[in-house]
Short mmCIF file of C-alpha atoms in Angstrom, two decimals:
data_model
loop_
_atom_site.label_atom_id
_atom_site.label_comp_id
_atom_site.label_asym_id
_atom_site.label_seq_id
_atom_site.Cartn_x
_atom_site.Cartn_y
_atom_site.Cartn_z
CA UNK A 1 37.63 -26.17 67.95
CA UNK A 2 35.06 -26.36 70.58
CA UNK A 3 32.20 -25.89 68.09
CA UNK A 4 29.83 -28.59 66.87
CA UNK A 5 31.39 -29.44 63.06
CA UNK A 6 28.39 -28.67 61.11
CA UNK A 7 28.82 -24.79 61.99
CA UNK A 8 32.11 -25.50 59.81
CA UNK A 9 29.96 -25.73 57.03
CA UNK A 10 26.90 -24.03 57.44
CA UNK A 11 28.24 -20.49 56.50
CA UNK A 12 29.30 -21.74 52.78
CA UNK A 13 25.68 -23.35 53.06
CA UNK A 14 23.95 -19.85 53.43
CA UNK A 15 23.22 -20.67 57.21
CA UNK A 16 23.47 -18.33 60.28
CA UNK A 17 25.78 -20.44 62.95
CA UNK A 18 23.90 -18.40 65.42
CA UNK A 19 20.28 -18.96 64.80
CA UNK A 20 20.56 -22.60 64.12
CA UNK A 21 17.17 -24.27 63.68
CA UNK A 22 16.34 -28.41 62.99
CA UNK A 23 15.15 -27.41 59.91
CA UNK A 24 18.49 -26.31 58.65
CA UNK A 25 20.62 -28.87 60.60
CA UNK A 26 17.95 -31.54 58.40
CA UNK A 27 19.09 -29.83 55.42
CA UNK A 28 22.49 -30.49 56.38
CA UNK A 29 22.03 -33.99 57.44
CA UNK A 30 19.90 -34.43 53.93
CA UNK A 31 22.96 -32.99 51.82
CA UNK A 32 25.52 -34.67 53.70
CA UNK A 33 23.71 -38.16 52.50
CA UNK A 34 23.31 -37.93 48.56
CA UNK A 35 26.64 -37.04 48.84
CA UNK A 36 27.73 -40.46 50.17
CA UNK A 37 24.96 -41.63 48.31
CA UNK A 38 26.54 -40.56 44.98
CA UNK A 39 30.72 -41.23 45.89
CA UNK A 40 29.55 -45.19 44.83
CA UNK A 41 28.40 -44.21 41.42
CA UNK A 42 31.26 -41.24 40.75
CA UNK A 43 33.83 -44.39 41.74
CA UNK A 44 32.25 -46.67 39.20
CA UNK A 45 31.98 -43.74 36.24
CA UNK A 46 35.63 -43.22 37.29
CA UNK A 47 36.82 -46.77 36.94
CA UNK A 48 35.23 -47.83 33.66
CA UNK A 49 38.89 -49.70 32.90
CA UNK A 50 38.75 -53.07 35.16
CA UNK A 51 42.81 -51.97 35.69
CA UNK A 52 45.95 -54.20 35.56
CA UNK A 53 46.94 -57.82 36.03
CA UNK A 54 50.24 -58.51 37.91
CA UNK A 55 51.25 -61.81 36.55
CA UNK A 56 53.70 -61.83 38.78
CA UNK A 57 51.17 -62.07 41.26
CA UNK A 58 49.55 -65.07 40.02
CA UNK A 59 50.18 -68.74 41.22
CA UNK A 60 48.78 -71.47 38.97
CA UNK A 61 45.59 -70.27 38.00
CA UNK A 62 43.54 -67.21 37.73
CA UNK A 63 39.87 -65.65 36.55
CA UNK A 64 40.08 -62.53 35.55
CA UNK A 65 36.63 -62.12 35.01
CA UNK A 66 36.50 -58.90 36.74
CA UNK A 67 39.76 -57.52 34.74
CA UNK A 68 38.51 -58.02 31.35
CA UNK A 69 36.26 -55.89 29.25
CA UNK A 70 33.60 -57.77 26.71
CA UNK A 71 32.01 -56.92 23.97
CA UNK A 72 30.44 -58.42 20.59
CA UNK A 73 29.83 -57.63 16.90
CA UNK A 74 28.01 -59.15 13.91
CA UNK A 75 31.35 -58.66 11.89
CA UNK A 76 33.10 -62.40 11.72
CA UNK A 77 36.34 -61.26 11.63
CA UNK A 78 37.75 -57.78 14.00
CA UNK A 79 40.51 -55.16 12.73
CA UNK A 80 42.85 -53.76 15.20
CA UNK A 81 41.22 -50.91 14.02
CA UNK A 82 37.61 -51.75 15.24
CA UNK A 83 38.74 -52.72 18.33
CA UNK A 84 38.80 -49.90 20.69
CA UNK A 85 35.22 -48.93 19.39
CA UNK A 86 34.10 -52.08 20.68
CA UNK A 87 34.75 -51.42 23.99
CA UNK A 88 33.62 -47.58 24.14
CA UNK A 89 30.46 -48.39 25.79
CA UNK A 90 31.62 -50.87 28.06
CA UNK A 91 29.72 -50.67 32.10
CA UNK A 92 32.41 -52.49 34.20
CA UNK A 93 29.82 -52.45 36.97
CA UNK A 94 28.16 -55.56 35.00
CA UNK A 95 30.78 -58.51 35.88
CA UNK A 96 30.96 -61.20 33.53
CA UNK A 97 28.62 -64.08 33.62
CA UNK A 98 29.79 -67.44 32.99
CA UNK A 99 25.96 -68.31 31.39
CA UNK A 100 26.05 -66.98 28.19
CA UNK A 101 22.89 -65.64 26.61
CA UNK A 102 21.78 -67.08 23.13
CA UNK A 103 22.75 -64.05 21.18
CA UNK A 104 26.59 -64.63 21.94
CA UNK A 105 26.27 -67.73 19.63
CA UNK A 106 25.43 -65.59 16.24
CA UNK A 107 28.46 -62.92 17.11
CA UNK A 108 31.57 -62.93 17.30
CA UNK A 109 33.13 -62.17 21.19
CA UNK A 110 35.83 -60.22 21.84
CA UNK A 111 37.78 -59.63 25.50
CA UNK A 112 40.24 -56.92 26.37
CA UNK A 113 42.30 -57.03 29.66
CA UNK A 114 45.98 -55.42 30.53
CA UNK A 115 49.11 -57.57 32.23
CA UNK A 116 52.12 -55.92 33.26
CA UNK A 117 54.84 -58.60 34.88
CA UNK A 118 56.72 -57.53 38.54
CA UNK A 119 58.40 -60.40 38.59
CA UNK A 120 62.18 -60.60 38.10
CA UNK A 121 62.20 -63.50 35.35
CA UNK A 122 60.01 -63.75 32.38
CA UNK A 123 56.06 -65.34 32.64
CA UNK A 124 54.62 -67.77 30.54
CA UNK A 125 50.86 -68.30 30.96
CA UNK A 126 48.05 -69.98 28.71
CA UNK A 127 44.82 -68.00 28.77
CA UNK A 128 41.58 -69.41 27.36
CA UNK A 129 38.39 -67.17 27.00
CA UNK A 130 36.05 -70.27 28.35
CA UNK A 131 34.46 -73.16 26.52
CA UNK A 132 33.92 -73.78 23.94
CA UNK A 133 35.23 -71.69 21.13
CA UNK A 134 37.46 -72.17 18.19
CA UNK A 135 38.65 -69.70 15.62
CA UNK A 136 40.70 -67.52 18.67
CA UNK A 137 42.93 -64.74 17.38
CA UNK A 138 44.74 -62.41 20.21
CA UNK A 139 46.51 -59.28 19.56
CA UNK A 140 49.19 -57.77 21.80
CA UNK A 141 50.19 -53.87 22.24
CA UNK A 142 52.85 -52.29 23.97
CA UNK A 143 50.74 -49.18 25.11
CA UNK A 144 47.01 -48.36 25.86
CA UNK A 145 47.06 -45.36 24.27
CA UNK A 146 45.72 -46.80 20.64
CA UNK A 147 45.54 -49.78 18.38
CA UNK A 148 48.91 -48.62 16.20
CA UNK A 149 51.21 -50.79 17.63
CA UNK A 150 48.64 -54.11 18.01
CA UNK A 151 50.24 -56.92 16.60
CA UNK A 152 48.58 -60.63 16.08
CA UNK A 153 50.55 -63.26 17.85
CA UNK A 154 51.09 -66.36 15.04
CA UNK A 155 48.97 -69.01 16.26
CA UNK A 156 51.80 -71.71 15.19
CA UNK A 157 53.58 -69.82 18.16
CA UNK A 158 51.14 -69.65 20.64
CA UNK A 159 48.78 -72.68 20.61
CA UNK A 160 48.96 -75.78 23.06
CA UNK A 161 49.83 -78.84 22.16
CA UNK A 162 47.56 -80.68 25.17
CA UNK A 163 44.28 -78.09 24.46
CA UNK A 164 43.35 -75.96 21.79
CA UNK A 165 41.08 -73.94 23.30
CA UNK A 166 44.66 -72.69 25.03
CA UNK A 167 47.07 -69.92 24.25
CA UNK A 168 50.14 -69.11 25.29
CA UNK A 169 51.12 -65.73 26.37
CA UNK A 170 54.69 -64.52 27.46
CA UNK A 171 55.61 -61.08 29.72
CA UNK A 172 59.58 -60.08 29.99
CA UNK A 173 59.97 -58.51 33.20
CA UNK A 174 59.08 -55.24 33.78
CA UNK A 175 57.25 -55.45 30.32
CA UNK A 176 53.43 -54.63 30.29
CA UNK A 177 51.32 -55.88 26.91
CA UNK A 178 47.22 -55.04 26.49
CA UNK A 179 45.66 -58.06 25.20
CA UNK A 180 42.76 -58.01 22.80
CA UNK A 181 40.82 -61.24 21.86
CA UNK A 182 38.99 -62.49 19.10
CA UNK A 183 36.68 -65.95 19.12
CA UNK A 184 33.68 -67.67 18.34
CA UNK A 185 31.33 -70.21 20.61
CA UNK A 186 30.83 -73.58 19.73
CA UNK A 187 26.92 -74.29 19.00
CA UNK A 188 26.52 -76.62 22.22
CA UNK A 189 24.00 -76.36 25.31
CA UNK A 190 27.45 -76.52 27.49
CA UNK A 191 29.45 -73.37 26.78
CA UNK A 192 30.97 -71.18 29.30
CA UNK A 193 32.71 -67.47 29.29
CA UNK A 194 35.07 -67.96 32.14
CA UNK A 195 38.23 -66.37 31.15
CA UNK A 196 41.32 -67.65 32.58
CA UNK A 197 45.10 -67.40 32.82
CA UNK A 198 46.81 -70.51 33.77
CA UNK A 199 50.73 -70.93 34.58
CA UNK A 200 52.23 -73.35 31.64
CA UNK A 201 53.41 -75.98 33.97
CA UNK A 202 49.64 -76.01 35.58
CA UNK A 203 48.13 -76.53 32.68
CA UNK A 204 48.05 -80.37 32.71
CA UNK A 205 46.28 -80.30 36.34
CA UNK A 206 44.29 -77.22 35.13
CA UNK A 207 42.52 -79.88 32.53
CA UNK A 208 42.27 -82.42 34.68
CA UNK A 209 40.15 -80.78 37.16
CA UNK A 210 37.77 -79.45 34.24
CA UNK A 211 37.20 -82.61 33.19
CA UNK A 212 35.87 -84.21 36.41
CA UNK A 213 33.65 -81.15 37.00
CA UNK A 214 30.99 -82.68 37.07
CA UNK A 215 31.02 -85.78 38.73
CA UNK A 216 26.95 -86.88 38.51
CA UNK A 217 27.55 -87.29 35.02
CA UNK A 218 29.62 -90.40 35.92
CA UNK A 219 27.02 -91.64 38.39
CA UNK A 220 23.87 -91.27 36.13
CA UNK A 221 25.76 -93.15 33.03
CA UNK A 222 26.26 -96.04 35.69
CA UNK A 223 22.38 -96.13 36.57
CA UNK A 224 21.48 -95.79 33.36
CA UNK A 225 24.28 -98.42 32.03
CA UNK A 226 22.96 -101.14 34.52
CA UNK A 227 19.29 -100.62 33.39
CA UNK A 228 20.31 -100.90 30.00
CA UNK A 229 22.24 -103.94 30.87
CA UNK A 230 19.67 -105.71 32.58
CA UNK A 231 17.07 -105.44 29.13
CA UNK A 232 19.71 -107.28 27.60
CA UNK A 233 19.37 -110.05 29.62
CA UNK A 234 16.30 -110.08 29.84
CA UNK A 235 15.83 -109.79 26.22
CA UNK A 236 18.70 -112.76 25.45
CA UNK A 237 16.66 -114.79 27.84
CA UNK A 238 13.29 -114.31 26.38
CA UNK A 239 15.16 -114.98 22.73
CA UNK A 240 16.55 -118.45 23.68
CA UNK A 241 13.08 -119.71 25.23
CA UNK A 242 10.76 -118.46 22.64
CA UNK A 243 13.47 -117.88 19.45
CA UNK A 244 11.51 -114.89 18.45
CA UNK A 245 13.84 -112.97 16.69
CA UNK A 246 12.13 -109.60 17.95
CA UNK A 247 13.92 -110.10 21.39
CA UNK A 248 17.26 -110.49 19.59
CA UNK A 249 16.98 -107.14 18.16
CA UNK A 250 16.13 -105.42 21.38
CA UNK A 251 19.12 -107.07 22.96
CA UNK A 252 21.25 -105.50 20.06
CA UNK A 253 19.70 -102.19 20.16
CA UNK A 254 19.79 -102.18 24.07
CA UNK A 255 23.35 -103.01 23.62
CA UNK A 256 24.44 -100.25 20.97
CA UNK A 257 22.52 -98.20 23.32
CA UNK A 258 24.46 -98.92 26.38
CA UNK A 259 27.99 -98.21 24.22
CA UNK A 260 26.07 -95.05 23.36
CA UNK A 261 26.11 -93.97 26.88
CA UNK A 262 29.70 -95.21 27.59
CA UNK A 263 31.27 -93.30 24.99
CA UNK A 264 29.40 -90.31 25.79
CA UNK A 265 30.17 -90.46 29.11
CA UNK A 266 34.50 -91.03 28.31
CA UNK A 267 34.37 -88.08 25.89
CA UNK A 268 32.69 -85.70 28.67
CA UNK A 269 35.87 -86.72 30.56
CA UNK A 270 38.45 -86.78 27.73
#
């Protein structure tokens, strides 16, 4: 075809091939971009379902942040029933944030995703929604198709013996499951909505990185601790050269102060 490729087109257009002009190539070239323009939003009204984990796929940890679907409700406690209308609005364009806003602390959250396992053996995995949030009930279905079939997995079966914010999930191979999940955040200034899925073996290491997250909180207790320390001191030795029992006091109240800040810092760890 020896012909430039708008002529192709410019007949189904309404435009004579042989008495071109710019303005109608323009046209052309104007068409030609909203329609790349609009294939981004057509893919994203297309793909309102985030899709499919492959467990088999995954090696010690995962977020699947971008595979689940969130929503929330003034209801403190979800039927499989209410489920799906939960989730009818849902814009997967908006990923999830791990900051939650203030409203999420009055609801109750719920998270849907879908695993299907390509592995040859069975997969066991532990998935927590974030932290931290008690009161987690997850129902499993053996098709997408409705809320029929949902089932909610005993949480005698399911829950971790080294972290309760932890529950176990198990895939046969071959077998696929959609996963719907129920919980409530913990009133704190600390909480996170990271969803993960964590292999059971890795869950040990998994905790132990979260807890040393954050290692500045170790260094300002240590400031802080010495400071503290050195108003004792100062306090004993003011005490023993006047005896006014004012100093003793601050010595003891610097000194519950300073266990204060120990303890604080061992449970941010533990």
């Amino acid at each position: 075809i020896k012909a430039p490729i708008y002529k192709l087109f410019l007949p189904a257009m309404g435009m004579n091939p042989g008495k071109r002009s710019w303005n109608e190539i323009s046209n052309f070239s104007f068409l030609l971009t909203v329609f790349f323009i609009l294939i981004p939003f057509l893919t994203i009204a297309q793909s309102a379902d985030p899709g499919w984990i492959d467990a088999g796929r995954i090696r010690f940890q995962e977020n699947i942040s971008g595979k689940c679907m969130l929503a929330e409700t003034l209801e403190k406690t979800i039927s499989p029933q209410t489920f799906p209308g939960l989730f009818h609005h849902y814009d997967s364009s908006k990923p999830l944030s791990q900051k939650i806003p203030l409203h999420f602390m009055e609801n109750t959250m719920a998270l849907r995703f879908k695993m299907y396992n390509s592995a040859a053996e069975k997969k066991d995995f532990f998935f927590t929604p974030g932290y931290y949030v008690r009161d987690i009930l997850i129902y499993k279905g053996v098709s997408d198709s409705g809320t029929n079939d949902l089932q909610l997995l005993p949480d005698s079966l399911i829950k971790s013996a080294i972290y309760p914010g932890a529950k176990k999930l198990e895939l046969a191979p071959g077998e696929k499951a959609v996963y719907y999940v129920s919980f409530l955040f913990i009133r704190t200034n600390v909480n996170n909505l990271s969803p993960y899925l964590i292999e059971r073996d890795y869950l040990p290491a998994w905790l132990k990185n979260l807890k040393y997250r954050d290692p500045l909180v170790d260094v300002s207790t240590y400031i802080i601790s010495g400071i503290l320390l050195l108003m004792i001191f100062y306090s004993l030795a003011v005490y023993l050269q006047s005896y006014n029992r004012e100093f003793l006091y601050y010595s003891i109240y610097t000194f519950c102060s300073t266990f204060l800040f120990f303890f604080k810092s061992y449970s941010l760890t533990e």
